[in-house]
Amino acid sequence: MLCISVIGTGYLGATHAAGMAELGFDVLGVDSNPAKAAALSAGRVPFHEPGLSELLAGHVAGGRLRFGTSLIEAAEFADVHFLCVGTPPGVNGAADLSQLYAALDGLVPHLTRNCLIVGKSTVPVGTAEALTARIAELAPEGISVDLAWNPEFLREGHAVHDTLHPNRLVFGVTTPDAEWALRQVYATPIAAGSPVVITNLPTAELIKVSANAFLATKISFINAMAELCDLTGADVTLLADALGHDDRIGRKFLGAGLGYGGGCLPKDVRALIARATELGAGESVDFLRDIDAVNLRRRERVVRDTLELLGGHRPQGRVGVLGAAFKPLSDDVRDSPALDVAQRLHAAGVEVTVFDPAATGPARAVAPQLVFAATPAAALHEADVVLHLTEWREFRELDPGFLRTVARGRVIIDARNTLDPEPWLAAGWDFRALGRLVEPRTVAGRVGAPAGTAYPAPAVREPVAEPARALAQPSPLTRLRARVRRTA
């Protein structure tokens, strides 16, 4: 049985290490941060990911998974080394590869056996070629080291499932031995039907950033259509449903709203632009600059609409924000549209109170100037405007009638287009959405409406009766039959 090391134990590395242990391997996770390694050694995951804490704690307790800080120990222990270190954005959006080179420099000179090094970090195309040369310089005499690239496709909130049941496995390899080793590592999901794509190194490097750029394109496309819907009275939700029935397009990632964020899509789009520009092909990806601009414009739209509700250039009032994480089932606030909107409103002089089911700690560390509440009701207390900015299931289950007694104003902006407007309208809220056609039910629910304002019930639309003379006339089908009989 192969022994595995996972170098870098952030979100990707900790999940991958636990997944490899679940697949039956002895695993050593290595991180340069002693506090992080100690927490993981105690079975504690320092971020929110459903199912991961139980998986990791179980394998730590069983002895199959352990963590440390020594790359020398990893070099002596493992046959396969997975590089899962961060590649954060650097100058002009280009990826900073310093952690990747530091990991190689600390690992390769101490290798004691032939092995495979596998990159999982998202990197610019051409990185693996440079790393191959670096490994050749550093490897001890007589030690054979292969380099492969195996990009990750984890969805935050579903990372455990995606690790154990990948929807595809990409192996960027240069030798049969490297492919053989990766097939041994992933034998269980391959046997269960996960498809394998064998490529060269540059293709494997490009696949991950290309996938994220394409997903970002779909999101920004539907948000651009939402802007047109707002101007014309069309409904972007129905538009997306109709597009989704075309199997060439599909419905996924056609949810209009506040736009994308997190640690992958924004970073990878900008890194792809930077790398293409370095290679002299910047014009080929100019459209991605527009994709990024559309995405950022969604945040500006919500901020602008909220400020207008609060009085324009000199806003007065309080905003209750539902959501801080960039997506549900995660506490990740990296480039979070929700937190960005909250921070911009605070900078404009608005009192902002935020609630998130999981991301309060990380959000407070990034934006200590904001007020964070322990419950949704506390976040909405005396709020003039309510913003729904992260699509947690818990927010779909809120009681609009009760929240009406808590908030001061009666306006909610559903910036994620995932709330059912009907119960909010029935409770007397002025319900607004981005690109979505919502039948207004209220007449007063604006900022400053006095508490206890009565809201009329919606007018009942009776079906329009067809004129009697039309009903008395023969139907087209009757006339057609008559013609057929006459000609028979």
Short mmCIF file of C-alpha atoms in Angstrom, two decimals:
data_model
loop_
_atom_site.label_atom_id
_atom_site.label_comp_id
_atom_site.label_asym_id
_atom_site.label_seq_id
_atom_site.Cartn_x
_atom_site.Cartn_y
_atom_site.Cartn_z
CA MET A 1 0.00 0.00 0.00
CA LEU A 2 1.30 3.43 -0.96
CA CYS A 3 1.97 6.02 1.74
CA ILE A 4 0.82 9.54 1.04
CA SER A 5 1.83 12.99 2.19
CA VAL A 6 -0.31 16.09 1.71
CA ILE A 7 1.69 19.31 1.83
CA GLY A 8 -0.41 22.30 2.75
CA THR A 9 -3.45 21.67 4.95
CA GLY A 10 -5.77 24.54 4.20
CA TYR A 11 -9.22 23.92 2.79
CA LEU A 12 -7.98 21.77 -0.10
CA GLY A 13 -5.20 19.97 1.77
CA ALA A 14 -7.13 19.07 4.92
CA THR A 15 -10.03 17.75 2.86
CA HIS A 16 -7.73 15.78 0.56
CA ALA A 17 -5.79 14.29 3.48
CA ALA A 18 -8.96 13.08 5.17
CA GLY A 19 -10.25 11.75 1.86
CA MET A 20 -7.06 9.79 1.19
CA ALA A 21 -7.30 8.24 4.66
CA GLU A 22 -10.91 7.30 3.96
CA LEU A 23 -9.74 5.57 0.77
CA GLY A 24 -7.48 3.38 2.91
CA PHE A 25 -4.04 5.03 2.81
CA ASP A 26 -1.71 6.03 5.62
CA VAL A 27 -1.48 9.80 5.32
CA LEU A 28 0.79 12.50 6.73
CA GLY A 29 -0.38 16.09 6.42
CA VAL A 30 2.27 18.81 6.60
CA ASP A 31 1.75 22.50 7.22
CA SER A 32 4.16 25.32 7.95
CA ASN A 33 1.75 26.70 10.57
CA PRO A 34 2.28 24.79 13.85
CA ALA A 35 -1.05 25.94 15.28
CA LYS A 36 -2.96 24.59 12.28
CA ALA A 37 -1.09 21.29 12.39
CA ALA A 38 -1.80 20.98 16.13
CA ALA A 39 -5.51 21.64 15.66
CA LEU A 40 -5.78 19.05 12.92
CA SER A 41 -3.78 16.57 15.01
CA ALA A 42 -6.43 17.00 17.70
CA GLY A 43 -9.13 16.25 15.16
CA ARG A 44 -10.35 19.84 14.85
CA VAL A 45 -11.05 21.39 11.45
CA PRO A 46 -10.42 25.16 11.52
CA PHE A 47 -13.11 25.93 8.93
CA HIS A 48 -16.68 24.91 8.18
CA GLU A 49 -17.22 22.05 5.74
CA PRO A 50 -20.11 19.61 6.27
CA GLY A 51 -18.96 16.09 7.12
CA LEU A 52 -15.25 16.86 7.23
CA SER A 53 -14.82 17.16 11.01
CA GLU A 54 -16.24 13.69 11.59
CA LEU A 55 -14.18 12.15 8.80
CA LEU A 56 -10.93 13.75 9.89
CA ALA A 57 -11.40 13.11 13.62
CA GLY A 58 -12.22 9.46 12.99
CA HIS A 59 -9.07 8.77 10.99
CA VAL A 60 -6.85 10.76 13.36
CA ALA A 61 -8.20 8.69 16.26
CA GLY A 62 -7.71 5.50 14.24
CA GLY A 63 -4.07 6.34 13.51
CA ARG A 64 -4.38 6.36 9.73
CA LEU A 65 -4.06 10.15 9.51
CA ARG A 66 -1.60 12.42 11.29
CA PHE A 67 -0.29 15.95 10.90
CA GLY A 68 3.03 17.69 11.46
CA THR A 69 5.28 20.48 10.26
CA SER A 70 8.32 18.59 8.94
CA LEU A 71 8.89 18.24 5.21
CA ILE A 72 11.89 16.05 6.01
CA GLU A 73 9.55 13.61 7.74
CA ALA A 74 7.25 13.68 4.71
CA ALA A 75 10.19 12.98 2.38
CA GLU A 76 11.11 9.90 4.40
CA PHE A 77 7.52 8.68 4.81
CA ALA A 78 5.62 8.93 1.55
CA ASP A 79 5.63 7.40 -1.93
CA VAL A 80 3.24 10.00 -3.31
CA HIS A 81 3.37 13.67 -2.29
CA PHE A 82 0.38 15.91 -3.02
CA LEU A 83 1.11 19.64 -3.23
CA CYS A 84 -1.94 21.50 -1.89
CA VAL A 85 -0.41 24.82 -0.90
CA GLY A 86 -2.04 28.14 -1.64
CA THR A 87 -1.43 30.10 -4.83
CA PRO A 88 -2.97 33.46 -3.89
CA PRO A 89 -3.25 36.35 -6.33
CA GLY A 90 -0.16 38.48 -6.61
CA VAL A 91 0.67 41.50 -8.74
CA ASN A 92 -1.90 42.19 -11.50
CA GLY A 93 -3.87 39.12 -10.50
CA ALA A 94 -1.09 36.68 -11.40
CA ALA A 95 -0.74 33.68 -9.08
CA ASP A 96 1.88 33.89 -6.33
CA LEU A 97 3.80 30.60 -6.53
CA SER A 98 6.17 31.24 -3.63
CA GLN A 99 4.52 28.63 -1.37
CA LEU A 100 4.77 26.04 -4.11
CA TYR A 101 8.49 26.59 -4.61
CA ALA A 102 9.07 26.68 -0.85
CA ALA A 103 7.39 23.28 -0.50
CA LEU A 104 9.57 21.78 -3.24
CA ASP A 105 12.72 23.31 -1.81
CA GLY A 106 11.94 21.83 1.60
CA LEU A 107 10.90 18.40 0.34
CA VAL A 108 12.90 17.28 -2.69
CA PRO A 109 16.49 17.45 -1.30
CA HIS A 110 15.47 15.05 1.49
CA LEU A 111 13.78 12.36 -0.60
CA THR A 112 14.98 8.85 0.22
CA ARG A 113 13.13 6.81 -2.41
CA ASN A 114 11.73 7.05 -5.92
CA CYS A 115 8.42 8.88 -5.70
CA LEU A 116 5.69 10.84 -7.42
CA ILE A 117 4.99 14.50 -6.68
CA VAL A 118 1.46 15.52 -7.62
CA GLY A 119 0.37 19.11 -7.96
CA LYS A 120 -3.23 19.85 -6.97
CA SER A 121 -2.90 23.61 -6.50
CA THR A 122 -4.33 25.84 -9.22
CA VAL A 123 -1.42 27.29 -11.17
CA PRO A 124 -0.73 29.19 -14.41
CA VAL A 125 -0.09 27.02 -17.44
CA GLY A 126 3.64 26.37 -17.76
CA THR A 127 4.23 26.07 -14.00
CA ALA A 128 4.70 22.29 -14.07
CA GLU A 129 7.44 22.58 -16.68
CA ALA A 130 9.34 25.02 -14.47
CA LEU A 131 8.82 22.80 -11.43
CA THR A 132 10.13 19.77 -13.31
CA ALA A 133 13.39 21.61 -13.92
CA ARG A 134 13.53 22.65 -10.27
CA ILE A 135 13.03 19.06 -9.10
CA ALA A 136 15.84 17.87 -11.37
CA GLU A 137 18.16 20.38 -9.71
CA LEU A 138 17.20 19.44 -6.16
CA ALA A 139 16.68 15.66 -6.23
CA PRO A 140 19.39 13.54 -4.55
CA GLU A 141 21.58 11.50 -6.85
CA GLY A 142 20.03 8.15 -7.72
CA ILE A 143 16.47 9.21 -6.77
CA SER A 144 13.89 9.25 -9.56
CA VAL A 145 11.10 11.78 -9.15
CA ASP A 146 8.08 12.10 -11.44
CA LEU A 147 5.82 15.15 -11.46
CA ALA A 148 2.12 14.92 -12.30
CA TRP A 149 -0.75 17.38 -12.16
CA ASN A 150 -4.12 16.36 -10.73
CA PRO A 151 -6.31 19.48 -10.45
CA GLU A 152 -9.04 19.61 -7.82
CA PHE A 153 -12.70 20.33 -8.58
CA LEU A 154 -14.10 20.65 -5.07
CA ARG A 155 -17.30 22.56 -4.40
CA GLU A 156 -17.29 24.20 -1.00
CA GLY A 157 -20.10 22.69 1.03
CA HIS A 158 -19.75 19.39 -0.89
CA ALA A 159 -15.99 18.84 -0.71
CA VAL A 160 -16.05 15.49 1.10
CA HIS A 161 -18.39 13.99 -1.48
CA ASP A 162 -16.40 15.49 -4.34
CA THR A 163 -13.15 14.03 -2.98
CA LEU A 164 -14.53 10.52 -2.52
CA HIS A 165 -16.83 10.52 -5.57
CA PRO A 166 -15.21 12.83 -8.14
CA ASN A 167 -17.22 13.56 -11.28
CA ARG A 168 -13.95 13.35 -13.22
CA LEU A 169 -10.27 12.71 -12.55
CA VAL A 170 -7.66 14.55 -14.58
CA PHE A 171 -4.15 13.07 -14.64
CA GLY A 172 -1.52 15.27 -16.28
CA VAL A 173 1.43 12.90 -16.61
CA THR A 174 4.63 12.37 -18.56
CA THR A 175 5.39 8.71 -17.73
CA PRO A 176 3.45 5.43 -17.46
CA ASP A 177 4.70 5.08 -13.86
CA ALA A 178 3.03 8.35 -12.87
CA GLU A 179 -0.29 7.25 -14.40
CA TRP A 180 -0.03 3.86 -12.66
CA ALA A 181 0.55 5.48 -9.26
CA LEU A 182 -2.40 7.85 -9.64
CA ARG A 183 -4.63 4.97 -10.68
CA GLN A 184 -3.61 3.16 -7.50
CA VAL A 185 -4.42 6.21 -5.37
CA TYR A 186 -7.86 6.64 -6.95
CA ALA A 187 -8.64 2.95 -7.51
CA THR A 188 -11.84 3.08 -5.43
CA PRO A 189 -13.57 6.00 -7.21
CA ILE A 190 -12.35 4.72 -10.59
CA ALA A 191 -13.94 1.33 -9.86
CA ALA A 192 -17.14 3.18 -8.90
CA GLY A 193 -17.27 4.84 -12.30
CA SER A 194 -15.41 8.15 -12.02
CA PRO A 195 -14.07 8.91 -15.52
CA VAL A 196 -10.35 9.47 -15.99
CA VAL A 197 -8.89 11.96 -18.45
CA ILE A 198 -5.19 11.45 -19.23
CA THR A 199 -3.46 14.60 -20.48
CA ASN A 200 -0.09 16.26 -20.69
CA LEU A 201 0.94 18.73 -18.00
CA PRO A 202 -0.11 22.00 -19.71
CA THR A 203 -3.60 20.67 -20.45
CA ALA A 204 -4.09 19.56 -16.85
CA GLU A 205 -2.99 22.99 -15.64
CA LEU A 206 -5.44 24.74 -17.96
CA ILE A 207 -8.45 22.55 -17.22
CA LYS A 208 -9.17 23.91 -13.74
CA VAL A 209 -8.90 27.61 -14.59
CA SER A 210 -10.83 27.05 -17.81
CA ALA A 211 -13.66 25.36 -15.92
CA ASN A 212 -13.88 28.21 -13.44
CA ALA A 213 -13.72 30.84 -16.17
CA PHE A 214 -16.57 29.13 -18.00
CA LEU A 215 -18.71 28.95 -14.87
CA ALA A 216 -17.99 32.61 -14.19
CA THR A 217 -19.06 33.37 -17.75
CA LYS A 218 -22.43 31.66 -17.26
CA ILE A 219 -23.04 33.54 -14.01
CA SER A 220 -22.13 36.92 -15.47
CA PHE A 221 -24.15 36.22 -18.62
CA ILE A 222 -27.36 35.64 -16.69
CA ASN A 223 -26.64 38.67 -14.52
CA ALA A 224 -26.23 40.79 -17.65
CA MET A 225 -29.62 39.49 -18.77
CA ALA A 226 -31.00 40.40 -15.34
CA GLU A 227 -29.99 44.00 -15.96
CA LEU A 228 -31.99 43.95 -19.19
CA CYS A 229 -34.91 42.32 -17.39
CA ASP A 230 -34.97 45.13 -14.84
CA LEU A 231 -35.17 47.68 -17.66
CA THR A 232 -37.84 45.90 -19.68
CA GLY A 233 -40.10 44.20 -17.15
CA ALA A 234 -38.97 40.70 -18.08
CA ASP A 235 -38.34 37.97 -15.47
CA VAL A 236 -34.81 36.57 -15.38
CA THR A 237 -35.85 33.48 -13.42
CA LEU A 238 -38.26 32.34 -16.13
CA LEU A 239 -35.72 33.30 -18.77
CA ALA A 240 -33.11 31.08 -17.09
CA ASP A 241 -35.61 28.22 -16.76
CA ALA A 242 -36.31 28.37 -20.48
CA LEU A 243 -32.60 28.49 -21.34
CA GLY A 244 -31.96 25.57 -19.02
CA HIS A 245 -34.21 23.27 -21.01
CA ASP A 246 -31.69 23.49 -23.84
CA ASP A 247 -29.27 20.66 -23.02
CA ARG A 248 -26.50 22.57 -24.79
CA ILE A 249 -26.81 25.24 -22.10
CA GLY A 250 -28.23 23.64 -18.94
CA ARG A 251 -29.79 25.34 -15.92
CA LYS A 252 -26.86 25.14 -13.50
CA PHE A 253 -25.02 28.41 -12.79
CA LEU A 254 -27.82 30.43 -14.40
CA GLY A 255 -29.00 31.84 -11.09
CA ALA A 256 -29.06 35.63 -11.41
CA GLY A 257 -28.28 37.66 -8.33
CA LEU A 258 -25.35 39.14 -6.48
CA GLY A 259 -22.69 37.32 -8.49
CA TYR A 260 -19.85 34.95 -7.71
CA GLY A 261 -17.09 35.21 -5.13
CA GLY A 262 -14.91 32.96 -2.99
CA GLY A 263 -11.33 31.86 -3.28
CA CYS A 264 -11.49 30.25 -6.73
CA LEU A 265 -13.60 31.84 -9.47
CA PRO A 266 -12.50 35.49 -9.07
CA LYS A 267 -8.86 34.53 -8.52
CA ASP A 268 -8.76 32.04 -11.38
CA VAL A 269 -10.43 34.37 -13.88
CA ARG A 270 -7.94 37.13 -13.11
CA ALA A 271 -4.99 34.72 -13.09
CA LEU A 272 -6.01 33.36 -16.51
CA ILE A 273 -6.18 36.91 -17.87
CA ALA A 274 -2.73 37.65 -16.44
CA ARG A 275 -1.16 34.48 -17.82
CA ALA A 276 -2.71 34.92 -21.26
CA THR A 277 -1.36 38.47 -21.32
CA GLU A 278 2.14 37.21 -20.38
CA LEU A 279 1.97 34.73 -23.26
CA GLY A 280 0.95 37.45 -25.72
CA ALA A 281 -2.65 36.25 -26.02
CA GLY A 282 -4.34 38.88 -23.88
CA GLU A 283 -6.80 39.83 -26.63
CA SER A 284 -8.11 36.26 -26.70
CA VAL A 285 -9.44 36.58 -23.16
CA ASP A 286 -10.54 40.22 -23.22
CA PHE A 287 -14.11 39.02 -22.75
CA LEU A 288 -13.12 37.73 -19.30
CA ARG A 289 -12.43 41.30 -18.22
CA ASP A 290 -16.04 42.08 -19.07
CA ILE A 291 -17.16 38.98 -17.16
CA ASP A 292 -15.34 40.27 -14.08
CA ALA A 293 -16.81 43.76 -14.56
CA VAL A 294 -20.39 42.46 -14.81
CA ASN A 295 -19.84 40.46 -11.65
CA LEU A 296 -18.59 43.44 -9.65
CA ARG A 297 -21.40 45.60 -11.01
CA ARG A 298 -23.96 43.40 -9.26
CA ARG A 299 -22.54 44.37 -5.89
CA GLU A 300 -22.57 48.04 -6.86
CA ARG A 301 -26.21 47.72 -7.88
CA VAL A 302 -27.30 46.41 -4.47
CA VAL A 303 -25.31 49.09 -2.67
CA ARG A 304 -26.78 51.81 -4.86
CA ASP A 305 -30.37 50.59 -4.45
CA THR A 306 -29.96 50.35 -0.69
CA LEU A 307 -28.49 53.83 -0.38
CA GLU A 308 -31.34 55.26 -2.45
CA LEU A 309 -33.84 53.67 -0.08
CA LEU A 310 -31.99 55.26 2.84
CA GLY A 311 -31.91 58.77 1.44
CA GLY A 312 -29.27 58.87 -1.27
CA HIS A 313 -25.94 60.65 -0.77
CA ARG A 314 -26.52 61.19 2.96
CA PRO A 315 -28.06 57.90 3.98
CA GLN A 316 -29.70 57.57 7.35
CA GLY A 317 -30.90 54.30 8.77
CA ARG A 318 -30.01 50.78 9.60
CA VAL A 319 -29.55 47.74 7.36
CA GLY A 320 -29.96 44.13 8.45
CA VAL A 321 -27.86 41.74 6.38
CA LEU A 322 -28.59 38.03 6.03
CA GLY A 323 -25.37 36.34 5.04
CA ALA A 324 -21.61 36.93 5.13
CA ALA A 325 -20.12 33.81 3.51
CA PHE A 326 -19.67 33.84 -0.26
CA LYS A 327 -21.96 30.79 -0.52
CA PRO A 328 -24.03 28.58 1.81
CA LEU A 329 -22.59 25.56 3.66
CA SER A 330 -19.30 27.42 4.04
CA ASP A 331 -17.63 29.92 6.34
CA ASP A 332 -15.39 31.20 3.54
CA VAL A 333 -15.50 34.99 3.23
CA ARG A 334 -12.73 35.38 0.66
CA ASP A 335 -13.98 37.88 -1.93
CA SER A 336 -17.48 37.41 -0.52
CA PRO A 337 -20.03 39.56 -2.36
CA ALA A 338 -22.17 39.61 0.79
CA LEU A 339 -19.42 40.92 3.03
CA ASP A 340 -18.27 43.37 0.36
CA VAL A 341 -21.75 44.91 0.13
CA ALA A 342 -21.98 45.16 3.92
CA GLN A 343 -18.58 46.87 4.12
CA ARG A 344 -19.43 49.35 1.36
CA LEU A 345 -22.67 50.33 3.08
CA HIS A 346 -20.84 50.83 6.37
CA ALA A 347 -18.24 52.98 4.62
CA ALA A 348 -21.11 55.10 3.27
CA GLY A 349 -22.28 55.83 6.81
CA VAL A 350 -24.99 53.17 7.21
CA GLU A 351 -25.42 51.15 10.40
CA VAL A 352 -25.00 47.52 9.33
CA THR A 353 -25.75 44.40 11.37
CA VAL A 354 -24.92 40.99 9.89
CA PHE A 355 -26.00 37.44 10.66
CA ASP A 356 -24.52 34.29 9.12
CA PRO A 357 -25.06 30.70 10.35
CA ALA A 358 -21.37 29.75 10.01
CA ALA A 359 -19.18 32.65 8.90
CA THR A 360 -19.46 35.11 11.80
CA GLY A 361 -15.96 34.41 13.10
CA PRO A 362 -14.12 34.72 9.77
CA ALA A 363 -16.27 37.72 8.79
CA ARG A 364 -15.57 39.55 12.05
CA ALA A 365 -11.83 38.98 11.54
CA VAL A 366 -12.02 40.57 8.07
CA ALA A 367 -14.55 43.31 8.86
CA PRO A 368 -14.39 44.14 12.59
CA GLN A 369 -16.10 47.47 11.94
CA LEU A 370 -19.41 45.69 11.31
CA VAL A 371 -21.86 44.57 13.98
CA PHE A 372 -22.55 40.83 14.03
CA ALA A 373 -25.69 39.34 15.52
CA ALA A 374 -26.33 35.92 17.01
CA THR A 375 -29.71 35.43 15.32
CA PRO A 376 -31.50 36.65 12.19
CA ALA A 377 -34.03 38.52 14.33
CA ALA A 378 -31.23 40.35 16.15
CA ALA A 379 -29.67 41.35 12.83
CA LEU A 380 -32.99 42.73 11.61
CA HIS A 381 -33.89 44.56 14.83
CA GLU A 382 -34.94 48.14 13.96
CA ALA A 383 -33.62 47.65 10.40
CA ASP A 384 -34.96 50.00 7.74
CA VAL A 385 -33.84 47.72 4.88
CA VAL A 386 -33.16 43.98 4.89
CA LEU A 387 -30.64 42.46 2.46
CA HIS A 388 -30.60 38.75 1.63
CA LEU A 389 -27.02 38.24 0.44
CA THR A 390 -26.13 34.54 0.99
CA GLU A 391 -28.57 31.81 0.00
CA TRP A 392 -28.57 29.74 3.20
CA ARG A 393 -31.52 27.37 3.55
CA GLU A 394 -32.15 28.84 7.01
CA PHE A 395 -33.10 32.15 5.41
CA ARG A 396 -35.73 30.51 3.22
CA GLU A 397 -37.32 29.16 6.40
CA LEU A 398 -37.63 32.50 8.20
CA ASP A 399 -41.06 33.80 9.26
CA PRO A 400 -41.67 37.10 7.42
CA GLY A 401 -44.64 37.88 9.65
CA PHE A 402 -42.55 37.71 12.79
CA LEU A 403 -39.68 39.63 11.21
CA ARG A 404 -42.10 42.40 10.30
CA THR A 405 -42.59 42.98 14.02
CA VAL A 406 -38.82 43.15 14.52
CA ALA A 407 -37.73 45.42 11.67
CA ARG A 408 -38.55 49.11 11.47
CA GLY A 409 -38.85 49.29 7.71
CA ARG A 410 -40.64 46.89 5.41
CA VAL A 411 -38.24 46.57 2.48
CA ILE A 412 -36.28 43.43 1.65
CA ILE A 413 -33.93 43.07 -1.32
CA ASP A 414 -33.47 39.43 -2.27
CA ALA A 415 -30.09 39.75 -3.94
CA ARG A 416 -29.84 35.99 -4.41
CA ASN A 417 -33.27 35.41 -5.98
CA THR A 418 -33.86 32.32 -3.84
CA LEU A 419 -36.58 33.49 -1.43
CA ASP A 420 -40.25 32.82 -2.13
CA PRO A 421 -41.75 36.32 -2.41
CA GLU A 422 -45.32 35.21 -1.61
CA PRO A 423 -45.03 34.91 2.21
CA TRP A 424 -43.08 38.17 2.37
CA LEU A 425 -45.66 39.99 0.30
CA ALA A 426 -48.48 38.47 2.34
CA ALA A 427 -46.81 39.75 5.52
CA GLY A 428 -46.68 43.28 4.12
CA TRP A 429 -43.11 43.51 2.92
CA ASP A 430 -41.97 45.49 -0.09
CA PHE A 431 -40.13 42.59 -1.76
CA ARG A 432 -37.50 43.43 -4.37
CA ALA A 433 -35.24 41.17 -6.41
CA LEU A 434 -32.61 41.51 -9.13
CA GLY A 435 -34.05 40.98 -12.60
CA ARG A 436 -37.01 39.11 -11.18
CA LEU A 437 -40.59 40.20 -11.80
CA VAL A 438 -42.43 40.31 -8.47
CA GLU A 439 -46.06 41.39 -8.30
CA PRO A 440 -46.18 44.27 -5.82
CA ARG A 441 -48.61 43.65 -3.00
CA THR A 442 -47.77 46.52 -0.67
CA VAL A 443 -48.60 50.21 -0.96
CA ALA A 444 -46.56 51.57 1.89
CA GLY A 445 -43.62 49.32 2.73
CA ARG A 446 -40.97 52.00 2.21
CA VAL A 447 -38.37 53.22 4.64
CA GLY A 448 -39.98 55.26 7.36
CA ALA A 449 -43.47 53.73 7.11
CA PRO A 450 -45.00 53.83 10.60
CA ALA A 451 -45.22 50.62 12.54
CA GLY A 452 -48.59 48.96 12.28
CA THR A 453 -49.31 50.27 8.77
CA ALA A 454 -52.16 48.28 7.26
CA TYR A 455 -51.48 46.67 3.91
CA PRO A 456 -54.30 45.77 1.56
CA ALA A 457 -54.83 42.26 0.35
CA PRO A 458 -53.89 41.67 -3.27
CA ALA A 459 -56.53 42.19 -5.86
CA VAL A 460 -57.97 38.91 -7.05
CA ARG A 461 -57.64 38.53 -10.78
CA GLU A 462 -60.74 36.92 -12.23
CA PRO A 463 -60.35 35.06 -15.51
CA VAL A 464 -61.34 37.17 -18.47
CA ALA A 465 -64.54 35.78 -20.02
CA GLU A 466 -64.55 35.32 -23.76
CA PRO A 467 -67.24 37.42 -25.49
CA ALA A 468 -70.53 35.56 -25.99
CA ARG A 469 -70.52 36.20 -29.73
CA ALA A 470 -67.15 34.49 -30.02
CA LEU A 471 -68.45 31.44 -28.16
CA ALA A 472 -71.47 31.31 -30.47
CA GLN A 473 -69.32 31.14 -33.56
CA PRO A 474 -68.00 27.82 -34.87
CA SER A 475 -64.53 26.96 -33.66
CA PRO A 476 -61.67 26.68 -36.18
CA LEU A 477 -61.76 22.92 -35.72
CA THR A 478 -65.51 22.81 -36.51
CA ARG A 479 -65.00 24.91 -39.63
CA LEU A 480 -62.10 22.69 -40.73
CA ARG A 481 -64.21 19.56 -40.36
CA ALA A 482 -66.99 21.17 -42.35
CA ARG A 483 -64.58 21.92 -45.20
CA VAL A 484 -63.29 18.36 -45.12
CA ARG A 485 -66.84 16.98 -45.35
CA ARG A 486 -67.68 19.27 -48.25
CA THR A 487 -64.64 18.18 -50.23
CA ALA A 488 -65.03 14.50 -49.47
#
